[in-house]
């Protein structure tokens, strides 16, 4: 039996680059393309989602869950780990998890 682990980091480059406002919004279009591709291949993936992306695109997050994919944490606002204290990191992950569970309506246990 063969196995496959498939994951996607769902983040918005516009949030973490200095001139992000100059970039075109691509999150919904790219994510929909992934969902169509995964459906065609009949595979499921884990989507590691940044919290601010989930708050910006709640319908998209629900679509991911409805398609049978897993949600997992990828920071609340995509801060660098080496720039946070342990308490800040815990608070960030807690916010991220709460957002994903509230928006996605499912239990979230993973982190990357």
PDB file of C-alpha atoms in Angstrom:
ATOM      1  CA  UNK A   1       0.000   0.000   0.000  1.00  0.00           C
ATOM      2  CA  UNK A   2       1.372   3.416  -0.890  1.00  0.00           C
ATOM      3  CA  UNK A   3       0.878   6.512   1.207  1.00  0.00           C
ATOM      4  CA  UNK A   4       0.703  10.199   0.490  1.00  0.00           C
ATOM      5  CA  UNK A   5       0.960  13.165   2.810  1.00  0.00           C
ATOM      6  CA  UNK A   6      -0.237  16.347   1.190  1.00  0.00           C
ATOM      7  CA  UNK A   7      -0.266  19.782   2.784  1.00  0.00           C
ATOM      8  CA  UNK A   8      -0.774  23.405   1.816  1.00  0.00           C
ATOM      9  CA  UNK A   9       0.350  26.545   3.653  1.00  0.00           C
ATOM     10  CA  UNK A  10      -2.557  28.955   3.264  1.00  0.00           C
ATOM     11  CA  UNK A  11      -1.136  32.422   3.806  1.00  0.00           C
ATOM     12  CA  UNK A  12      -1.230  35.783   2.061  1.00  0.00           C
ATOM     13  CA  UNK A  13       2.128  37.188   0.998  1.00  0.00           C
ATOM     14  CA  UNK A  14       0.599  40.651   1.127  1.00  0.00           C
ATOM     15  CA  UNK A  15       0.511  40.384   4.927  1.00  0.00           C
ATOM     16  CA  UNK A  16       4.213  39.819   5.490  1.00  0.00           C
ATOM     17  CA  UNK A  17       6.227  41.583   2.794  1.00  0.00           C
ATOM     18  CA  UNK A  18       7.088  45.242   3.071  1.00  0.00           C
ATOM     19  CA  UNK A  19       5.307  46.277  -0.137  1.00  0.00           C
ATOM     20  CA  UNK A  20       2.539  43.674   0.089  1.00  0.00           C
ATOM     21  CA  UNK A  21      -0.127  46.180  -0.913  1.00  0.00           C
ATOM     22  CA  UNK A  22       1.352  46.095  -4.423  1.00  0.00           C
ATOM     23  CA  UNK A  23       0.593  42.403  -4.908  1.00  0.00           C
ATOM     24  CA  UNK A  24      -2.614  41.109  -6.464  1.00  0.00           C
ATOM     25  CA  UNK A  25      -4.997  39.180  -4.206  1.00  0.00           C
ATOM     26  CA  UNK A  26      -4.526  35.492  -5.061  1.00  0.00           C
ATOM     27  CA  UNK A  27      -5.640  33.475  -2.024  1.00  0.00           C
ATOM     28  CA  UNK A  28      -9.202  32.620  -3.183  1.00  0.00           C
ATOM     29  CA  UNK A  29      -8.251  31.883  -6.803  1.00  0.00           C
ATOM     30  CA  UNK A  30      -5.226  29.760  -5.911  1.00  0.00           C
ATOM     31  CA  UNK A  31      -7.056  27.858  -3.173  1.00  0.00           C
ATOM     32  CA  UNK A  32      -9.998  27.080  -5.452  1.00  0.00           C
ATOM     33  CA  UNK A  33      -7.515  25.754  -8.032  1.00  0.00           C
ATOM     34  CA  UNK A  34      -5.977  23.485  -5.387  1.00  0.00           C
ATOM     35  CA  UNK A  35      -9.421  22.230  -4.372  1.00  0.00           C
ATOM     36  CA  UNK A  36     -10.370  21.404  -7.962  1.00  0.00           C
ATOM     37  CA  UNK A  37      -7.027  19.663  -8.522  1.00  0.00           C
ATOM     38  CA  UNK A  38      -7.290  17.634  -5.301  1.00  0.00           C
ATOM     39  CA  UNK A  39     -10.882  16.639  -6.112  1.00  0.00           C
ATOM     40  CA  UNK A  40      -9.861  15.472  -9.562  1.00  0.00           C
ATOM     41  CA  UNK A  41      -7.128  13.306  -8.007  1.00  0.00           C
ATOM     42  CA  UNK A  42      -9.452  12.211  -5.182  1.00  0.00           C
ATOM     43  CA  UNK A  43      -6.941  13.164  -2.504  1.00  0.00           C
ATOM     44  CA  UNK A  44      -7.309  15.006   0.776  1.00  0.00           C
ATOM     45  CA  UNK A  45      -4.836  17.497   2.202  1.00  0.00           C
ATOM     46  CA  UNK A  46      -4.088  19.345   5.396  1.00  0.00           C
ATOM     47  CA  UNK A  47      -4.396  23.111   4.981  1.00  0.00           C
ATOM     48  CA  UNK A  48      -2.147  24.951   7.441  1.00  0.00           C
ATOM     49  CA  UNK A  49      -3.999  28.262   7.662  1.00  0.00           C
ATOM     50  CA  UNK A  50      -2.865  31.608   9.049  1.00  0.00           C
ATOM     51  CA  UNK A  51      -5.535  33.084  11.324  1.00  0.00           C
ATOM     52  CA  UNK A  52      -5.832  36.421   9.557  1.00  0.00           C
ATOM     53  CA  UNK A  53      -6.435  34.580   6.270  1.00  0.00           C
ATOM     54  CA  UNK A  54      -9.250  32.577   7.890  1.00  0.00           C
ATOM     55  CA  UNK A  55     -10.836  35.776   9.203  1.00  0.00           C
ATOM     56  CA  UNK A  56     -10.528  37.442   5.789  1.00  0.00           C
ATOM     57  CA  UNK A  57     -11.928  34.464   3.826  1.00  0.00           C
ATOM     58  CA  UNK A  58     -14.273  32.518   6.149  1.00  0.00           C
ATOM     59  CA  UNK A  59     -16.336  31.136   3.262  1.00  0.00           C
ATOM     60  CA  UNK A  60     -13.210  29.731   1.656  1.00  0.00           C
ATOM     61  CA  UNK A  61     -12.234  28.018   4.904  1.00  0.00           C
ATOM     62  CA  UNK A  62     -15.689  26.432   5.165  1.00  0.00           C
ATOM     63  CA  UNK A  63     -15.363  25.248   1.543  1.00  0.00           C
ATOM     64  CA  UNK A  64     -12.062  23.539   2.415  1.00  0.00           C
ATOM     65  CA  UNK A  65     -13.683  21.724   5.347  1.00  0.00           C
ATOM     66  CA  UNK A  66     -16.799  20.797   3.344  1.00  0.00           C
ATOM     67  CA  UNK A  67     -14.529  19.212   0.723  1.00  0.00           C
ATOM     68  CA  UNK A  68     -13.183  16.901   3.445  1.00  0.00           C
ATOM     69  CA  UNK A  69      -9.783  18.475   4.007  1.00  0.00           C
ATOM     70  CA  UNK A  70      -8.172  19.024   7.401  1.00  0.00           C
ATOM     71  CA  UNK A  71      -7.471  22.449   8.916  1.00  0.00           C
ATOM     72  CA  UNK A  72      -4.346  23.049  10.987  1.00  0.00           C
ATOM     73  CA  UNK A  73      -2.640  26.057  12.571  1.00  0.00           C
ATOM     74  CA  UNK A  74       0.039  28.113  10.836  1.00  0.00           C
ATOM     75  CA  UNK A  75       0.250  31.085  13.262  1.00  0.00           C
ATOM     76  CA  UNK A  76      -2.373  33.733  13.780  1.00  0.00           C
ATOM     77  CA  UNK A  77      -0.607  36.560  11.951  1.00  0.00           C
ATOM     78  CA  UNK A  78       2.470  34.731  10.563  1.00  0.00           C
ATOM     79  CA  UNK A  79       5.020  36.101  13.016  1.00  0.00           C
ATOM     80  CA  UNK A  80       8.554  34.736  13.068  1.00  0.00           C
ATOM     81  CA  UNK A  81       8.978  32.243  15.905  1.00  0.00           C
ATOM     82  CA  UNK A  82      12.393  33.579  16.896  1.00  0.00           C
ATOM     83  CA  UNK A  83      10.853  37.024  17.459  1.00  0.00           C
ATOM     84  CA  UNK A  84       8.308  35.773  20.037  1.00  0.00           C
ATOM     85  CA  UNK A  85       8.528  34.823  23.679  1.00  0.00           C
ATOM     86  CA  UNK A  86       7.085  31.475  24.732  1.00  0.00           C
ATOM     87  CA  UNK A  87       4.011  33.250  26.127  1.00  0.00           C
ATOM     88  CA  UNK A  88       3.507  35.213  22.892  1.00  0.00           C
ATOM     89  CA  UNK A  89       3.826  32.003  20.879  1.00  0.00           C
ATOM     90  CA  UNK A  90       1.227  30.211  23.034  1.00  0.00           C
ATOM     91  CA  UNK A  91      -1.161  33.165  22.725  1.00  0.00           C
ATOM     92  CA  UNK A  92      -0.664  33.300  18.944  1.00  0.00           C
ATOM     93  CA  UNK A  93      -1.358  29.590  18.482  1.00  0.00           C
ATOM     94  CA  UNK A  94      -4.356  29.774  20.820  1.00  0.00           C
ATOM     95  CA  UNK A  95      -5.851  32.639  18.766  1.00  0.00           C
ATOM     96  CA  UNK A  96      -5.108  30.773  15.525  1.00  0.00           C
ATOM     97  CA  UNK A  97      -6.749  27.578  16.738  1.00  0.00           C
ATOM     98  CA  UNK A  98      -9.842  29.388  18.065  1.00  0.00           C
ATOM     99  CA  UNK A  99     -10.257  31.249  14.764  1.00  0.00           C
ATOM    100  CA  UNK A 100      -9.964  28.079  12.683  1.00  0.00           C
ATOM    101  CA  UNK A 101     -12.347  26.128  14.906  1.00  0.00           C
ATOM    102  CA  UNK A 102     -14.886  28.970  14.950  1.00  0.00           C
ATOM    103  CA  UNK A 103     -14.736  29.588  11.202  1.00  0.00           C
ATOM    104  CA  UNK A 104     -14.311  25.983  10.074  1.00  0.00           C
ATOM    105  CA  UNK A 105     -16.645  24.410  12.600  1.00  0.00           C
ATOM    106  CA  UNK A 106     -14.227  21.553  13.240  1.00  0.00           C
ATOM    107  CA  UNK A 107     -11.608  20.488  15.769  1.00  0.00           C
ATOM    108  CA  UNK A 108      -8.070  21.690  14.966  1.00  0.00           C
ATOM    109  CA  UNK A 109      -5.065  19.835  16.373  1.00  0.00           C
ATOM    110  CA  UNK A 110      -2.169  20.326  13.948  1.00  0.00           C
ATOM    111  CA  UNK A 111       0.455  23.067  13.747  1.00  0.00           C
ATOM    112  CA  UNK A 112       3.264  23.951  11.374  1.00  0.00           C
TER     113      UNK A 112
END
